[in-house]
Amino acid sequence: MAEAVPVRCPECLRENGYTAPVFPCACGAPAELPLDPSAPPAVLTHRNWSDAWVRARCAACGRVDEWPQPEVGCGSCGTVVRLAVLPVDAPGQPGGGAAGGGSGAGPSAAAAAGGPVVPVPVPVPVPRAPFRPVTIRTARDAVATAALYLRWLGFRDVRRPEGPPVPSAAVDLRAPGLVAQVDPTTAPAGLRAVECVWLNGLAASASGVYFALAGYTQEARSRADALGIPLFIMDLTGTPQPLNEAAEALVTAGA
């Protein structure tokens, strides 16, 4: 667990305690974001999707991934500040600079090449009856098919979350230990959709799964492989098909 550090609000000068989050690297080790103590907090006035991510290197395997940029809200005036993270090639970082050692080869090089980087363990097949598909004619049919398929995989109490719906083309499905999204549109699911379901699963300490009727962009598929997100594609016959190794492992082993 990372230690709490004091962060002084640039607006009211109050010190707020902040603990850098720890993310799960694909190698299984916890990846901590190394904060830059020499950089002052920057007031966040507007959000930009590309600026909300920062690159960091895993100290265990040397893999470089993108993680959410650290932010902290002031408990007094409500100002939100963004904290700087040490660059991956900074001296003293794993595999970076003169003090880092390492040549940069290995898992991080595979990530830079854009290939699959999450080692998927060999699952043990779970016996189950064949899935009975339901013909998809509407967007509601696509959501119902995804829910039936998740129950067939062994997830219990699959349902749509309560509360007002979030303005999005994708529909949320939840179950204990599961966060799923279903995109019933005719456009391929993109990079942001995969990252969103991964972040939602991370926040809920659950696994993320994505279903799409029109497939995925190449960026979305590469990102899902890097994050270990199972991707399924659905056709109008109502039978979801696994699209990557993580999905095939989920089908084989079940929930």
Coordinates of C-alpha atoms in Angstrom, one line a residue:
M1 CA 0.0 0.0 0.0
A2 CA 1.4 3.4 -1.0
E3 CA 1.9 5.9 1.8
A4 CA -0.3 9.0 2.2
V5 CA 1.4 12.3 1.2
P6 CA 0.3 15.8 2.0
V7 CA -1.0 17.9 -0.9
R8 CA -1.4 21.6 -0.4
C9 CA -4.3 23.2 -2.2
P10 CA -3.1 26.1 -4.3
E11 CA -6.3 28.0 -3.8
C12 CA -6.9 27.9 0.0
L13 CA -3.5 26.5 1.1
R14 CA -5.1 23.6 3.1
E15 CA -3.1 20.4 3.2
N16 CA -5.0 17.3 2.1
G17 CA -3.9 13.8 2.6
Y18 CA -3.6 11.7 -0.6
T19 CA -2.7 8.1 -1.2
A20 CA -1.7 7.2 -4.7
P21 CA -3.8 4.4 -6.1
V22 CA -2.4 0.9 -6.8
F23 CA -3.5 -0.7 -10.0
P24 CA -3.3 -4.4 -11.1
C25 CA -0.5 -4.9 -13.7
A26 CA -1.0 -7.7 -16.2
C27 CA 1.8 -9.6 -14.6
G28 CA -0.2 -9.8 -11.3
A29 CA 1.9 -7.4 -9.3
P30 CA 0.5 -4.1 -7.9
A31 CA 1.6 -1.1 -10.0
E32 CA 2.0 2.1 -8.0
L33 CA 2.1 5.6 -9.7
P34 CA 5.3 7.3 -8.6
L35 CA 4.4 10.9 -7.7
D36 CA 6.8 13.7 -8.6
P37 CA 7.4 15.6 -5.4
S38 CA 9.1 18.5 -7.2
A39 CA 6.1 19.4 -9.3
P40 CA 3.4 21.5 -7.7
P41 CA -0.3 20.4 -8.0
A42 CA -2.1 21.8 -11.0
V43 CA -5.6 23.1 -10.7
L44 CA -8.0 21.1 -12.9
T45 CA -10.2 23.6 -14.7
H46 CA -11.5 21.3 -17.5
R47 CA -11.2 17.6 -18.4
N48 CA -9.7 16.2 -21.5
W49 CA -9.9 12.4 -22.1
S50 CA -6.3 12.2 -23.5
D51 CA -4.9 14.2 -20.5
A52 CA -6.7 12.0 -18.0
W53 CA -4.2 9.2 -18.5
V54 CA -0.5 8.9 -17.5
R55 CA 2.1 6.3 -18.4
A56 CA 3.8 4.4 -15.6
R57 CA 6.2 1.4 -15.5
C58 CA 5.6 -1.7 -13.3
A59 CA 8.5 -2.2 -10.9
A60 CA 8.0 -6.0 -11.1
C61 CA 8.1 -6.7 -14.8
G62 CA 9.0 -3.4 -16.4
R63 CA 5.8 -3.2 -18.5
V64 CA 4.6 0.3 -19.3
D65 CA 0.9 1.0 -19.2
E66 CA -1.5 3.9 -19.1
W67 CA -3.4 4.6 -15.9
P68 CA -5.8 7.3 -14.6
Q69 CA -4.0 10.6 -13.8
P70 CA -3.9 11.1 -10.0
E71 CA -6.3 13.8 -8.8
V72 CA -7.3 15.0 -5.3
G73 CA -10.2 17.3 -4.2
C74 CA -9.6 19.8 -1.5
G75 CA -11.8 19.1 1.6
S76 CA -12.1 22.8 2.3
C77 CA -12.8 24.7 -0.9
G78 CA -13.5 21.9 -3.2
T79 CA -10.8 22.7 -5.7
V80 CA -9.6 19.6 -7.7
V81 CA -5.9 19.4 -8.5
R82 CA -4.0 17.0 -10.7
L83 CA -0.7 15.5 -9.4
A84 CA 2.3 15.0 -11.6
V85 CA 3.8 11.5 -12.1
L86 CA 7.5 10.8 -12.7
P87 CA 8.2 10.0 -16.4
V88 CA 8.8 6.4 -17.2
D89 CA 12.4 7.2 -18.3
A90 CA 13.3 9.3 -15.3
P91 CA 16.4 8.2 -13.3
G92 CA 15.6 5.9 -10.5
Q93 CA 12.5 4.5 -12.2
P94 CA 12.4 0.7 -13.1
G95 CA 14.0 0.4 -16.5
G96 CA 14.4 4.1 -17.0
G97 CA 17.4 6.4 -16.9
A98 CA 20.9 5.6 -15.9
A99 CA 19.8 4.2 -12.5
G100 CA 17.0 2.1 -13.9
G101 CA 19.2 -0.6 -15.5
G102 CA 17.3 -2.9 -17.9
S103 CA 17.2 -2.6 -21.6
G104 CA 13.5 -2.1 -22.0
A105 CA 13.0 -5.5 -23.5
G106 CA 10.4 -8.0 -22.3
P107 CA 6.8 -7.4 -21.4
S108 CA 7.1 -3.6 -21.9
A109 CA 8.5 -4.1 -25.4
A110 CA 5.6 -6.4 -26.2
A111 CA 3.2 -3.7 -25.0
A112 CA 4.8 -1.1 -27.2
A113 CA 4.5 -3.4 -30.2
G114 CA 0.7 -3.5 -29.6
G115 CA 0.5 -7.3 -29.3
P116 CA -1.3 -9.4 -26.7
V117 CA 0.4 -8.9 -23.4
V118 CA -1.9 -10.5 -20.8
P119 CA -0.9 -14.1 -20.2
V120 CA -4.2 -16.0 -20.0
P121 CA -4.0 -19.1 -17.8
V122 CA -5.2 -22.4 -19.2
P123 CA -8.8 -22.7 -17.8
V124 CA -10.4 -25.9 -16.7
P125 CA -13.5 -26.6 -18.8
V126 CA -16.8 -26.4 -16.9
P127 CA -19.6 -28.8 -18.1
R128 CA -22.8 -27.0 -19.0
A129 CA -25.8 -27.4 -21.3
P130 CA -25.6 -25.8 -24.7
F131 CA -26.6 -22.1 -24.8
R132 CA -30.1 -21.5 -26.2
P133 CA -29.9 -18.4 -28.4
V134 CA -32.6 -15.8 -28.7
T135 CA -33.0 -14.0 -32.1
I136 CA -32.0 -10.4 -31.9
R137 CA -34.4 -8.0 -33.5
T138 CA -34.1 -4.9 -31.3
A139 CA -31.6 -3.3 -29.0
R140 CA -33.6 -4.7 -26.0
D141 CA -33.2 -8.2 -27.5
A142 CA -29.4 -7.7 -27.6
V143 CA -29.3 -6.7 -23.9
A144 CA -31.5 -9.6 -23.0
T145 CA -29.3 -12.0 -24.9
A146 CA -26.2 -10.8 -23.1
A147 CA -27.9 -11.2 -19.8
L148 CA -29.0 -14.8 -20.6
Y149 CA -25.4 -15.6 -21.8
L150 CA -23.9 -14.3 -18.6
R151 CA -26.3 -16.4 -16.6
W152 CA -25.3 -19.4 -18.7
L153 CA -21.7 -18.7 -17.9
G154 CA -22.6 -18.9 -14.2
F155 CA -23.1 -15.3 -13.1
R156 CA -26.0 -14.9 -10.6
D157 CA -28.4 -12.1 -10.2
V158 CA -27.6 -10.5 -13.6
R159 CA -29.6 -7.3 -13.9
R160 CA -29.5 -3.7 -14.9
P161 CA -28.3 -1.3 -12.1
E162 CA -30.9 0.8 -10.3
G163 CA -31.0 4.6 -10.6
P164 CA -31.3 6.9 -13.6
P165 CA -29.7 5.6 -16.8
V166 CA -26.3 7.0 -17.8
P167 CA -26.5 8.8 -21.2
S168 CA -24.7 6.3 -23.3
A169 CA -25.2 4.0 -26.3
A170 CA -24.1 1.0 -24.2
V171 CA -26.3 -0.6 -21.6
D172 CA -24.9 -1.6 -18.2
L173 CA -25.4 -5.1 -16.7
R174 CA -24.3 -5.9 -13.2
A175 CA -23.9 -9.1 -11.1
P176 CA -21.8 -10.0 -8.1
G177 CA -18.2 -9.6 -9.2
L178 CA -19.2 -8.5 -12.7
V179 CA -19.5 -5.3 -14.6
A180 CA -20.7 -5.8 -18.2
Q181 CA -21.7 -3.4 -21.0
V182 CA -23.7 -4.2 -24.1
D183 CA -23.5 -2.0 -27.2
P184 CA -26.5 -2.8 -29.4
T185 CA -25.7 0.0 -32.0
T186 CA -24.4 -0.6 -35.6
A187 CA -21.1 1.2 -35.0
P188 CA -18.0 -0.7 -33.7
A189 CA -17.2 -0.2 -30.1
G190 CA -14.2 2.0 -29.6
L191 CA -11.2 2.4 -27.4
R192 CA -13.0 4.6 -24.8
A193 CA -15.8 2.0 -24.4
V194 CA -13.3 -0.7 -23.4
E195 CA -11.5 1.6 -21.1
C196 CA -14.7 2.7 -19.4
V197 CA -15.9 -0.9 -18.7
W198 CA -12.4 -1.6 -17.3
L199 CA -12.5 1.5 -15.0
N200 CA -16.0 0.7 -13.8
G201 CA -14.9 -2.9 -13.0
L202 CA -11.8 -1.5 -11.2
A203 CA -14.0 0.8 -9.1
A204 CA -16.4 -2.0 -8.2
S205 CA -13.6 -4.6 -7.6
A206 CA -15.2 -6.7 -10.3
S207 CA -14.4 -8.2 -13.7
G208 CA -15.4 -6.2 -16.8
V209 CA -17.0 -7.8 -19.9
Y210 CA -18.1 -6.2 -23.1
F211 CA -20.7 -7.3 -25.7
A212 CA -21.0 -5.6 -29.1
L213 CA -23.3 -6.1 -32.0
A214 CA -21.1 -4.5 -34.6
G215 CA -17.7 -5.6 -33.4
Y216 CA -14.8 -3.4 -32.2
T217 CA -12.2 -1.1 -33.6
Q218 CA -8.6 -2.4 -33.8
E219 CA -7.6 0.1 -31.0
A220 CA -10.4 -1.3 -28.8
R221 CA -9.3 -4.9 -29.4
S222 CA -5.6 -4.1 -28.6
R223 CA -6.5 -2.3 -25.4
A224 CA -8.8 -5.1 -24.3
D225 CA -6.0 -7.6 -24.8
A226 CA -3.7 -5.4 -22.8
L227 CA -6.2 -5.1 -19.9
G228 CA -7.5 -8.7 -20.1
I229 CA -11.1 -7.6 -20.9
P230 CA -13.2 -10.4 -22.5
L231 CA -14.8 -9.2 -25.7
F232 CA -17.9 -10.8 -27.2
I233 CA -19.5 -10.1 -30.5
M234 CA -23.2 -10.9 -31.1
D235 CA -25.0 -11.7 -34.4
L236 CA -28.7 -11.6 -35.1
T237 CA -29.1 -15.3 -34.3
G238 CA -28.4 -14.4 -30.7
T239 CA -25.3 -16.4 -30.0
P240 CA -22.4 -14.4 -28.5
Q241 CA -19.0 -15.4 -29.8
P242 CA -15.7 -14.9 -27.9
L243 CA -13.4 -12.5 -29.8
N244 CA -10.2 -12.7 -27.7
E245 CA -8.3 -15.0 -25.4
A246 CA -9.8 -13.5 -22.3
A247 CA -13.3 -14.2 -23.6
E248 CA -12.4 -17.8 -24.6
A249 CA -11.0 -18.4 -21.1
L250 CA -14.2 -17.1 -19.6
V251 CA -16.4 -19.3 -21.8
T252 CA -14.3 -22.4 -20.9
A253 CA -14.0 -21.8 -17.1
G254 CA -17.3 -19.9 -16.5
A255 CA -17.9 -17.5 -13.7

